[in-house]
Short mmCIF file of C-alpha atoms and ligand atoms in Angstrom, two decimals:
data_model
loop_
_atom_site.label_atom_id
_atom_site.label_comp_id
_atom_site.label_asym_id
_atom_site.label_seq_id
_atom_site.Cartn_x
_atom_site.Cartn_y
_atom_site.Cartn_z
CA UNK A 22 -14.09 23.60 37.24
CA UNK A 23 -16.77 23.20 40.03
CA UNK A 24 -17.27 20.48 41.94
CA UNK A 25 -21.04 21.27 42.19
CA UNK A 26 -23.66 23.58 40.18
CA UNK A 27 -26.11 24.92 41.59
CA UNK A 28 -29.13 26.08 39.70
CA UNK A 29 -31.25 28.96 41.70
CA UNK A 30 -29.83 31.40 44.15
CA UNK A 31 -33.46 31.76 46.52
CA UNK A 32 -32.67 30.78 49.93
CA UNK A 33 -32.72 26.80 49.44
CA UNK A 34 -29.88 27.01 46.63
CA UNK A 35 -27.66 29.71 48.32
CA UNK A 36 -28.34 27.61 51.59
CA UNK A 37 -26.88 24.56 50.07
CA UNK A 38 -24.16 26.42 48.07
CA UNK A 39 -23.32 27.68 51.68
CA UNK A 40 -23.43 24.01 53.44
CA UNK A 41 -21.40 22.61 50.44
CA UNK A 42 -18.52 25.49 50.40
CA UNK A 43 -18.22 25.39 54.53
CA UNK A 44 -17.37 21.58 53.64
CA UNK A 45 -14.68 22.61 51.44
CA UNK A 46 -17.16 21.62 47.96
CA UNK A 47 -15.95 24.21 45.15
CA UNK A 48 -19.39 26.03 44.41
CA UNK A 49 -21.25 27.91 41.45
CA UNK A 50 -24.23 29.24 41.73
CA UNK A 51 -26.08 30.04 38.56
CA UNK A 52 -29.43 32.17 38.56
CA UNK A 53 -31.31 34.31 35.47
CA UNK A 54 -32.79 36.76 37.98
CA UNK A 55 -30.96 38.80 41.27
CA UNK A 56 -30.11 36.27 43.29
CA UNK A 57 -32.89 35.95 46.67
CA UNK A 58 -35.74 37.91 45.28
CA UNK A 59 -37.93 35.27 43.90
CA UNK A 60 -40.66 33.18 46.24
CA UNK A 61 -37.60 34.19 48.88
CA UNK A 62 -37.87 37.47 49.01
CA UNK A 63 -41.54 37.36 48.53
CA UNK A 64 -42.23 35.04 51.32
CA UNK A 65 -43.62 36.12 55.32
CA UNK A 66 -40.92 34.51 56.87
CA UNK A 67 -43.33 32.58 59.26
CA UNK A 68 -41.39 29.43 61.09
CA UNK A 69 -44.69 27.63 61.81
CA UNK A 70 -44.40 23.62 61.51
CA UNK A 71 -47.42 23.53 63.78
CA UNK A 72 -49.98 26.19 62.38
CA UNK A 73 -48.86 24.98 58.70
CA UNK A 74 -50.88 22.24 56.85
CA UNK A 75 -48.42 19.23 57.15
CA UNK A 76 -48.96 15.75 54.69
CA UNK A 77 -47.26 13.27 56.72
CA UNK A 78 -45.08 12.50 59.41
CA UNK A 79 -41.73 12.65 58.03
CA UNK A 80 -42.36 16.24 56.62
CA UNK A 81 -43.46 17.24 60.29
CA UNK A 82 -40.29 15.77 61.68
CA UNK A 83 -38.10 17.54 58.83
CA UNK A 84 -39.73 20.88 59.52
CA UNK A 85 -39.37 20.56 63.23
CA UNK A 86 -35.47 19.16 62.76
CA UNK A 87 -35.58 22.77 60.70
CA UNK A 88 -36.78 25.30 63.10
CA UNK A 89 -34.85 23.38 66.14
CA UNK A 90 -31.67 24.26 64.09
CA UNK A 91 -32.98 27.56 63.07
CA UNK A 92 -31.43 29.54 65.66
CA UNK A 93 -27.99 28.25 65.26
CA UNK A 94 -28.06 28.89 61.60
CA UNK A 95 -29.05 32.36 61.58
CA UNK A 96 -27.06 33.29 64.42
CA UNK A 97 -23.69 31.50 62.65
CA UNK A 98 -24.12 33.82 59.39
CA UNK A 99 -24.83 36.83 61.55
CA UNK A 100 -21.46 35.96 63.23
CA UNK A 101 -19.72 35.40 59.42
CA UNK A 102 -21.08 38.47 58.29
CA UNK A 103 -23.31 40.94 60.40
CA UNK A 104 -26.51 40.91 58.49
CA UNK A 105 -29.31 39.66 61.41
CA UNK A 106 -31.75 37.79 59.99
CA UNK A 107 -33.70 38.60 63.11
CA UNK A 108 -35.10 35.20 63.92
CA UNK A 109 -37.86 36.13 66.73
CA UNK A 110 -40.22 33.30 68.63
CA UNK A 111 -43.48 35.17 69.09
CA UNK A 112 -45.50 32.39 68.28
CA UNK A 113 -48.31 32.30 66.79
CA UNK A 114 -52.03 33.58 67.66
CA UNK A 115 -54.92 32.06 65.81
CA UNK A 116 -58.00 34.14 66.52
CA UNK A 117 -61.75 33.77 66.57
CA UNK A 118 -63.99 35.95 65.69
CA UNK A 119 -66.87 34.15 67.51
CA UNK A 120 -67.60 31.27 69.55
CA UNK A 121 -68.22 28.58 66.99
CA UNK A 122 -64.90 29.29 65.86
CA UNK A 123 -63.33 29.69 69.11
CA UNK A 124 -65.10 25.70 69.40
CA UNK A 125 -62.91 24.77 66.20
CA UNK A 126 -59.77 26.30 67.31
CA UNK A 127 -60.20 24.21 70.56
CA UNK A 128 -60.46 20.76 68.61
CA UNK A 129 -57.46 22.27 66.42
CA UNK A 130 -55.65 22.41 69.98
CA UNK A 131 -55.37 18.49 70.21
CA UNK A 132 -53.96 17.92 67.19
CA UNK A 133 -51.37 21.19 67.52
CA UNK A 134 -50.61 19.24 70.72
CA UNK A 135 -50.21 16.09 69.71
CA UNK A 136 -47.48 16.99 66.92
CA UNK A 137 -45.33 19.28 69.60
CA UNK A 138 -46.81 22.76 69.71
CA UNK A 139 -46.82 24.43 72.93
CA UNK A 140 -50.82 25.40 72.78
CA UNK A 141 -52.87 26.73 75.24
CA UNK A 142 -56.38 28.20 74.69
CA UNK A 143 -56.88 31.92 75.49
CA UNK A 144 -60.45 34.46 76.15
CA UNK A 145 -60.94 37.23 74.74
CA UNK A 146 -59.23 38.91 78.02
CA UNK A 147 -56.29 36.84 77.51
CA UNK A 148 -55.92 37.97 73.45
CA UNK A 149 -56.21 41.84 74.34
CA UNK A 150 -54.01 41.09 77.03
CA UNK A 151 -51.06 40.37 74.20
CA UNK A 152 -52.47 42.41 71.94
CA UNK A 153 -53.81 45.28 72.81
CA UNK A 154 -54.52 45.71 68.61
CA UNK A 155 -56.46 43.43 67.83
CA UNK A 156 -60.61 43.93 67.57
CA UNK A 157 -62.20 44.11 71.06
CA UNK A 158 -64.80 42.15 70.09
CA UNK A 159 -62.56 39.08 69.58
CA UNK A 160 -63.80 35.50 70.92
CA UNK A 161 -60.62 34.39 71.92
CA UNK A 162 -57.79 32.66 70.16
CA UNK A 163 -55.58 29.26 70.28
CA UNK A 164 -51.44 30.57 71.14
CA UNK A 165 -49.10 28.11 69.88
CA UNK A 166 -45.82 29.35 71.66
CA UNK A 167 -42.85 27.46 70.00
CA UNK A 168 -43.29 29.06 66.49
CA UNK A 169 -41.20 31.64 65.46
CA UNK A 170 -40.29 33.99 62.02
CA UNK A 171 -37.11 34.96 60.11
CA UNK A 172 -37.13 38.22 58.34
CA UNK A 173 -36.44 36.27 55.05
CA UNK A 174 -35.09 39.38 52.58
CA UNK A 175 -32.48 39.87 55.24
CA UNK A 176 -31.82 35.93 55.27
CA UNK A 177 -31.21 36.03 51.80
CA UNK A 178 -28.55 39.04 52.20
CA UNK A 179 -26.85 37.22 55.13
CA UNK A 180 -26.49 33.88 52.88
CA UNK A 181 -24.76 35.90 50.17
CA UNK A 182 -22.54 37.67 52.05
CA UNK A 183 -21.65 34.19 53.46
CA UNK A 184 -20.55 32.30 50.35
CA UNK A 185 -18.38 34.79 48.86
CA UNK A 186 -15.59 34.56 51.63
CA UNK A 187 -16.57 30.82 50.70
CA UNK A 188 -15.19 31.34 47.36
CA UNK A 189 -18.82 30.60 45.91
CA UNK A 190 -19.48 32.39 42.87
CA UNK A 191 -22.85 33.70 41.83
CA UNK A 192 -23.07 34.54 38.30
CA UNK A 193 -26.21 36.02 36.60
CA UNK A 194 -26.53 34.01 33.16
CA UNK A 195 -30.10 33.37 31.43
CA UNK A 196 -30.82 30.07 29.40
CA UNK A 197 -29.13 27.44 30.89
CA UNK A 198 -29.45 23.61 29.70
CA UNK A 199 -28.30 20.63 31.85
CA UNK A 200 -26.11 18.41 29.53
CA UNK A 201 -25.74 14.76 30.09
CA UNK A 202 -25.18 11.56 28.41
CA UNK A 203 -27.34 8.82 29.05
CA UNK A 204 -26.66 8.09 32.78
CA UNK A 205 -25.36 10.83 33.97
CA UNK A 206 -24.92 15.00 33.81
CA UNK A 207 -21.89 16.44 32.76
CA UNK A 208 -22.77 20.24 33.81
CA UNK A 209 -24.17 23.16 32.58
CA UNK A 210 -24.57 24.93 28.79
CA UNK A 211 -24.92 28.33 29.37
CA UNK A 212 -24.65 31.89 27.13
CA UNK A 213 -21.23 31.75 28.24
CA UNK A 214 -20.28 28.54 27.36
CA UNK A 215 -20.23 24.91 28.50
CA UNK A 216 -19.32 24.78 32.29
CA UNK A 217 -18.69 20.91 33.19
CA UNK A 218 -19.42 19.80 37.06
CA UNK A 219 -19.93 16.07 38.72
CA UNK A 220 -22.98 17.45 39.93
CA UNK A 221 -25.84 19.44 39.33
CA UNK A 222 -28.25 20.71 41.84
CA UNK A 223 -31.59 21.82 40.83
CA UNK A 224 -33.04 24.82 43.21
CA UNK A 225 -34.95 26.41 40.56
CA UNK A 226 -38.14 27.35 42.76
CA UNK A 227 -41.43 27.14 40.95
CA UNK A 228 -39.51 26.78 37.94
CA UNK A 229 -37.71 23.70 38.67
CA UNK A 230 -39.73 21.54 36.61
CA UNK A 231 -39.13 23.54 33.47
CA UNK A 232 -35.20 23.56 33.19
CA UNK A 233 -34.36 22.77 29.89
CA UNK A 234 -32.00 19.33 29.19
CA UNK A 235 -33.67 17.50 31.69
CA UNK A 236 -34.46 14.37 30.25
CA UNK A 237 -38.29 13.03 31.03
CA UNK A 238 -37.25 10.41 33.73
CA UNK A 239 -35.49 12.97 35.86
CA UNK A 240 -37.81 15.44 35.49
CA UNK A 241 -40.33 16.33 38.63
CA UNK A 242 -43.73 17.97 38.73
CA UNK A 243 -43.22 21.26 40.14
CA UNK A 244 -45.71 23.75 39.58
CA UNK A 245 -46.21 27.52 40.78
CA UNK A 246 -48.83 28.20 43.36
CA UNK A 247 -49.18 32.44 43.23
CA UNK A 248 -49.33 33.99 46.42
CA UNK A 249 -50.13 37.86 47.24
CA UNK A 250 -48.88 40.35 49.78
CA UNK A 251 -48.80 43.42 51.53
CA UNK A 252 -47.54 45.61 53.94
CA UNK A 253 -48.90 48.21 56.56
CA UNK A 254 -46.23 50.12 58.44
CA UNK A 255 -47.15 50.82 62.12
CA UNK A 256 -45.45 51.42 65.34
CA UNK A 257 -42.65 48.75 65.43
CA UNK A 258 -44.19 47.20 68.72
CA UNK A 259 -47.94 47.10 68.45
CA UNK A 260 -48.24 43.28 67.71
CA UNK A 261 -45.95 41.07 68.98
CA UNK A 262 -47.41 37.06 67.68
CA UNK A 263 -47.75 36.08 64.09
CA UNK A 264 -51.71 36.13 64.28
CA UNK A 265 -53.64 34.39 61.53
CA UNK A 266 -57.11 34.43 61.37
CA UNK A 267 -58.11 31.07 59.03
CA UNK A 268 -56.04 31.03 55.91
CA UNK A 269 -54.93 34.62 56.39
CA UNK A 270 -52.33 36.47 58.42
CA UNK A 271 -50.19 39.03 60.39
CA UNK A 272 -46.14 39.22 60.49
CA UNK A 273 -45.17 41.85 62.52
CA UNK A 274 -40.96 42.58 61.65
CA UNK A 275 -39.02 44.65 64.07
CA UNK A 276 -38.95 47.47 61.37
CA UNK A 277 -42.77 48.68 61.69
CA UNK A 278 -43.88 46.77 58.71
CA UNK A 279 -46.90 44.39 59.05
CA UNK A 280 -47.00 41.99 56.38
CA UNK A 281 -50.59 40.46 55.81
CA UNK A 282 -50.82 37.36 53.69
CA UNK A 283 -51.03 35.30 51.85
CA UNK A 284 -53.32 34.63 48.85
CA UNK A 285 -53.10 30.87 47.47
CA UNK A 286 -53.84 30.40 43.75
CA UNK A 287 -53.23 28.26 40.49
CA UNK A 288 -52.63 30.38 38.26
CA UNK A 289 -49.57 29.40 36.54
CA UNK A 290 -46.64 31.90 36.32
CA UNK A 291 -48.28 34.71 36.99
CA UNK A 292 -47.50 37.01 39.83
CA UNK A 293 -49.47 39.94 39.65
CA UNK A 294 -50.82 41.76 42.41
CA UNK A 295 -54.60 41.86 41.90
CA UNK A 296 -57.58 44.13 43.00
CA UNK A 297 -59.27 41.27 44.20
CA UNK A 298 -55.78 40.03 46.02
CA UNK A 299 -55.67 42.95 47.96
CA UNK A 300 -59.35 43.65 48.93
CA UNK A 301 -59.38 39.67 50.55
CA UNK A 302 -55.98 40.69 52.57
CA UNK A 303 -57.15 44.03 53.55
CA UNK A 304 -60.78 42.48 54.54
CA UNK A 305 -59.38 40.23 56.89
CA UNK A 306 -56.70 42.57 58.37
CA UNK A 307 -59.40 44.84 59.22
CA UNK A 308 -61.51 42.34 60.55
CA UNK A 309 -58.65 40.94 63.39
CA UNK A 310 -57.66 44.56 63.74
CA UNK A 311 -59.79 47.70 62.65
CA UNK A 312 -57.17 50.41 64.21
CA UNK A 313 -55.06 49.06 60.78
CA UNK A 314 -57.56 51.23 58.81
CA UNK A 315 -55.80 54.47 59.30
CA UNK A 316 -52.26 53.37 58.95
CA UNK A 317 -50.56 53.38 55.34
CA UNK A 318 -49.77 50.51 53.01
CA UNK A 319 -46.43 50.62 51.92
CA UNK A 320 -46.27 47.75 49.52
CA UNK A 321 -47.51 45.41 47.66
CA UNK A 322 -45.92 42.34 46.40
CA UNK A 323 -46.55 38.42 45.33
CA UNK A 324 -44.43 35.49 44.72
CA UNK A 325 -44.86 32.24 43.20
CA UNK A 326 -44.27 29.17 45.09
CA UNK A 327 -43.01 25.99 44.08
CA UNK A 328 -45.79 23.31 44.80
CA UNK A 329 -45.24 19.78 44.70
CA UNK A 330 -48.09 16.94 44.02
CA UNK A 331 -48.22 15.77 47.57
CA UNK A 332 -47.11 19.04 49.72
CA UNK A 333 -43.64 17.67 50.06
CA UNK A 334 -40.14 18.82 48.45
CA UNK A 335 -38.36 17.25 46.23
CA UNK A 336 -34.77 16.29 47.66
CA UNK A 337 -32.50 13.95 46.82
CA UNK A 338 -30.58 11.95 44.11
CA UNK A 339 -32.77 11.26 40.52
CA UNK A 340 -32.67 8.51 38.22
CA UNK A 341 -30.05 10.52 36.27
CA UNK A 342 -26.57 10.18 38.19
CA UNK A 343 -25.20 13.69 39.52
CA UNK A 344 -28.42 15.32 39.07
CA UNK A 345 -30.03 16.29 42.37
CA UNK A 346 -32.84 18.05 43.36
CA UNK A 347 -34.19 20.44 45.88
CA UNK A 348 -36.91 21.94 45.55
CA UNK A 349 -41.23 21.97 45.73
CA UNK A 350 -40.77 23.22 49.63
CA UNK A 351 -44.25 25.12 48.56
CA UNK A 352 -45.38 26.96 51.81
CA UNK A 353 -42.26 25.83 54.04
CA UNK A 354 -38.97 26.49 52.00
CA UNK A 355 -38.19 29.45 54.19
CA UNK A 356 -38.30 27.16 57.26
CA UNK A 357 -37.00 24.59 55.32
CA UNK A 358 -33.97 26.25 54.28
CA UNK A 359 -31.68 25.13 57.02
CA UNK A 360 -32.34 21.45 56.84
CA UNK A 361 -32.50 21.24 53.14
CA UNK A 362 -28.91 22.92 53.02
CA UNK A 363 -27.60 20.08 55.58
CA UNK A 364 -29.43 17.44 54.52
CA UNK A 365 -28.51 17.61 50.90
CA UNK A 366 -24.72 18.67 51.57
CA UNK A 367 -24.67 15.01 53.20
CA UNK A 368 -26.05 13.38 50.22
CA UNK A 369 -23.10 15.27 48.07
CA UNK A 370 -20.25 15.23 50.32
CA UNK A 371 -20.80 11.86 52.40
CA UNK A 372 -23.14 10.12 50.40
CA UNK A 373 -25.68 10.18 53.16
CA UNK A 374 -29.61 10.18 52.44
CA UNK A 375 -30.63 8.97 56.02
CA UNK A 376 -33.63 12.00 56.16
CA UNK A 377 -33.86 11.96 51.91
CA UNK A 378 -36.08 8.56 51.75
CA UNK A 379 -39.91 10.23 51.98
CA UNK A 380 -38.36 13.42 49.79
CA UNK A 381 -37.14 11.19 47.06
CA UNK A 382 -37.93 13.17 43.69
CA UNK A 383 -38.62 9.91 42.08
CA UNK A 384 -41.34 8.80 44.74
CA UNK A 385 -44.59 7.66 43.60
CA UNK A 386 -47.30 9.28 42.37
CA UNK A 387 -46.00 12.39 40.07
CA UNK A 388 -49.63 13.88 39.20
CA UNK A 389 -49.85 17.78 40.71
CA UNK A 390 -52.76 18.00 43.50
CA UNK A 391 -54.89 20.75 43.93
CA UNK A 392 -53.64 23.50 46.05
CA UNK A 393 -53.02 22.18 49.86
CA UNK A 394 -55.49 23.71 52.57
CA UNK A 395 -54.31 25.13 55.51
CA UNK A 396 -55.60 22.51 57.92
CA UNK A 397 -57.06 25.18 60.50
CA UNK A 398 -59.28 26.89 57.86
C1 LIG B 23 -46.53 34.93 49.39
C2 LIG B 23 -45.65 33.84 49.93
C3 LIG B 23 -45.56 33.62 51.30
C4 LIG B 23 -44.72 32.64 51.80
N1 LIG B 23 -44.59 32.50 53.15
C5 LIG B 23 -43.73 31.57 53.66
C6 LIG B 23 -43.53 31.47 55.04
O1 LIG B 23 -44.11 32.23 55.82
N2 LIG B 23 -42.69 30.52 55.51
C7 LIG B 23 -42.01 29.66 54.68
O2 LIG B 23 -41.27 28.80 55.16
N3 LIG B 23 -42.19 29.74 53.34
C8 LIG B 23 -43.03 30.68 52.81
N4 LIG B 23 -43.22 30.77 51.47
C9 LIG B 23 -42.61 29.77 50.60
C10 LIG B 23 -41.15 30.08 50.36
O3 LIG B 23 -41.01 31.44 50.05
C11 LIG B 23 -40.62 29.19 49.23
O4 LIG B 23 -40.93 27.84 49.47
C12 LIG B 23 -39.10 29.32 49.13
O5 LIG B 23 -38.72 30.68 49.10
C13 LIG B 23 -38.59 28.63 47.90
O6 LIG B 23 -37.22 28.94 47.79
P1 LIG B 23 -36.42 28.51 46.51
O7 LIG B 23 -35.02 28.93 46.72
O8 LIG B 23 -36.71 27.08 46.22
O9 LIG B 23 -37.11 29.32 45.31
P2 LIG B 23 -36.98 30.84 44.85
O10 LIG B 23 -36.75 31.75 45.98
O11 LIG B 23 -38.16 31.10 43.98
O12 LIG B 23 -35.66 30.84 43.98
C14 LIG B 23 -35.56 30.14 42.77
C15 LIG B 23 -34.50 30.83 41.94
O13 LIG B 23 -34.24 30.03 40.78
C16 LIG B 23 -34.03 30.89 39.69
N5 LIG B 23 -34.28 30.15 38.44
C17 LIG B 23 -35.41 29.51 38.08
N6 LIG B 23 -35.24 28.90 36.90
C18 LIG B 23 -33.99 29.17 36.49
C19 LIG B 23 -33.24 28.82 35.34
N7 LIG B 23 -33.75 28.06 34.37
N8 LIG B 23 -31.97 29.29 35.22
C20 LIG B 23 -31.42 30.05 36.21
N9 LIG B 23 -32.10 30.41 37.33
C21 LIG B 23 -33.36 29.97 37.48
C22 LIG B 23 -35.00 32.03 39.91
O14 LIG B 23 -34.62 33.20 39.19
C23 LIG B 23 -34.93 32.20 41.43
O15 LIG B 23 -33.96 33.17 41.80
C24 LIG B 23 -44.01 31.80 50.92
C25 LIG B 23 -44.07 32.02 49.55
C26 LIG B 23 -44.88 33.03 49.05
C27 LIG B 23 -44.92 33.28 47.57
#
């Protein structure tokens, strides 16, 4: 018998499964779908706790705490198993296309400042200077230079290959239903059978809020927020930064593939890639950089994200004793993945919740918001 489930194998449950195995915790993993290729494998991989749209303090702090460990993490499972998740700190360019936006981006600069980006305001010499790519006729642009990006697919390989020497298993079973009594879970009905476990840890994604046994005073109000992609492939080294130009932007990865993203839409579980998906991508890629035009797109993709009512995840103990959540990390779980795997390992194995407090899934306030802006839109 496990010590610990784990519902979900995307990067925050294999992260955890990882964090709780390395501390000795007897792990399984259980997941309807190939484990990493959900909102994980759909993601950009962008590292950007100062470009992203943050609620509060505390989730600042825990997405800083995340990218300052960042390094460490991915370079640990490329030691445990040779898959390089190629973290690479770019930073990030925000570009204007004129000088009313160039105006914006300078008021933005305070505030980047103010929360711990390294910012500093660039011409239009300064852009073309970096990136020789981009449209000539560029304003200028806003650098912040501690951001970074993780090739995420890669991530997810790296984390699997990790918890098998572990002795974490990963099994593929569809239909699971949390059992419990009245206080407390007592594992996991599956088509297999009834697996029994202390605890229960619910990394289901966008789908978290739909597992099945839940009872209503556990249950939290994730909901999927749709986002599209696609990918250009061009000479491995023509853009260096992540570059975003308002809600929209440009990963380069070491392979040659751009990735331009990301749409943001309620829509419930649908992840279709639309016409009208790809046209706004492409129409803003070609605006920050016409020479795209005549390379080839190589794939399209989207990915639903789990969104929570206040832009913050979910993480922590519930009103329902063993069952534990982690999940709603919306636009951040990639960057998120590190601290969440720590963070909630402590909870299990020590019984700490120092950073938990503002995650708590019980917290106030359980009505689902409208989409969050990007705060630099
Ligand atoms: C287009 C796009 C761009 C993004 N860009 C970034 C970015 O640049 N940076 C960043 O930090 N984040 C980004 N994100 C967000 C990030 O991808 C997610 O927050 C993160 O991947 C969530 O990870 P997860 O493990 O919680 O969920 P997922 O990766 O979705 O995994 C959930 C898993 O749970 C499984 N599951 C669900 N229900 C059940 C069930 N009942 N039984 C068994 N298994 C179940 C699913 O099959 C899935 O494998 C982006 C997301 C999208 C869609």
């Amino acid at each position: 018998m496990p010590d610990v489930i784990v519902i979900g194998a995307g990067l925050v449950g294999l992260g955890v499964a990882y964090e709780l195995a390395k501390r000795g915790v007897s792990v399984t993993v259980y997941d309807r779908a190939e484990p990493a290729r959900a909102a994980s494998w759909a993601g950009a991989g962008m590292l950007a706790p100062f470009s992203e749209e943050m609620p509060d303090a505390a989730m600042l702090a825990l997405c800083r705490e995340s990218l300052a460990i960042y390094p460490a993490f991915v370079d640990e499972l490329r030691e445990r198993t040779g898959v390089d998740a190629r973290f690479r700190r770019d930073g990030t360019l925000h570009v204007a296309l004129d000088g009313a936006r160039l105006a914006e981006l300078a008021a933005h600069a305070q505030t980047f400042r103010a929360n711990g980006g390294e910012v500093a305001m660039l011409d239009r010499g300064d852009v073309l200077a970096r990136e020789p790519m981009l449209a000539k006729h560029l304003a200028g642009g806003l650098f912040v230079a501690n951001e970074a990006q993780v090739d995420n697919r890669r991530l997810g390989r790296a984390l699997l290959a990790a918890c098998e020497p572990l002795g974490v298993r990963v099994e593929r079973v569809d239909g699971v239903v949390l059992e419990c009594d009245a206080r407390r879970v007592r594992g996991l009905r599956t088509a297999y059978g009834f697996a029994a476990a202390a605890t229960v840890i619910n990394a289901a994604g966008a789908w978290a809020g739909e597992l099945d046994g839940v009872p209503q005073h556990a249950r939290i109000p994730v909901r999927p927020v749709a986002g599209e992609m696609l990918a250009i492939a061009i000479p491995p080294t023509a853009l260096h930064a992540l570059v975003w130009l308002g809600h929209r932007y440009l990963v380069p990865r070491d392979d040659g593939r751009l990735l331009v993203g990301a749409t943001v839409e309620d829509r419930g579980f649908d992840a279709r890639v639309t016409a009208a998906g790809l046209h706004d991508l492409l129409d803003a890629a070609l605006a920050v950089a016409p020479a795209l035009a005549s390379f080839a797109v190589v794939e399209t993709w989207a990915g639903l994200r789990p969104g929570s009512h206040d832009g913050r995840p979910y993480l922590g103990a519930t009103a329902l004793g063993g069952y534990v959540v982690a999940s709603g990390h919306y636009r951040n779980g990639i960057l998120l993945t590190p601290v969440t795997a720590r963070a909630i390992a402590d909870l299990v194995v020590d019984g700490r919740d120092d950073v938990l407090a503002p995650f708590a899934p019980a917290r106030g306030g359980t009505e689902p918001a409208g989409a969050v802006a990007n705060h630099i839109a």
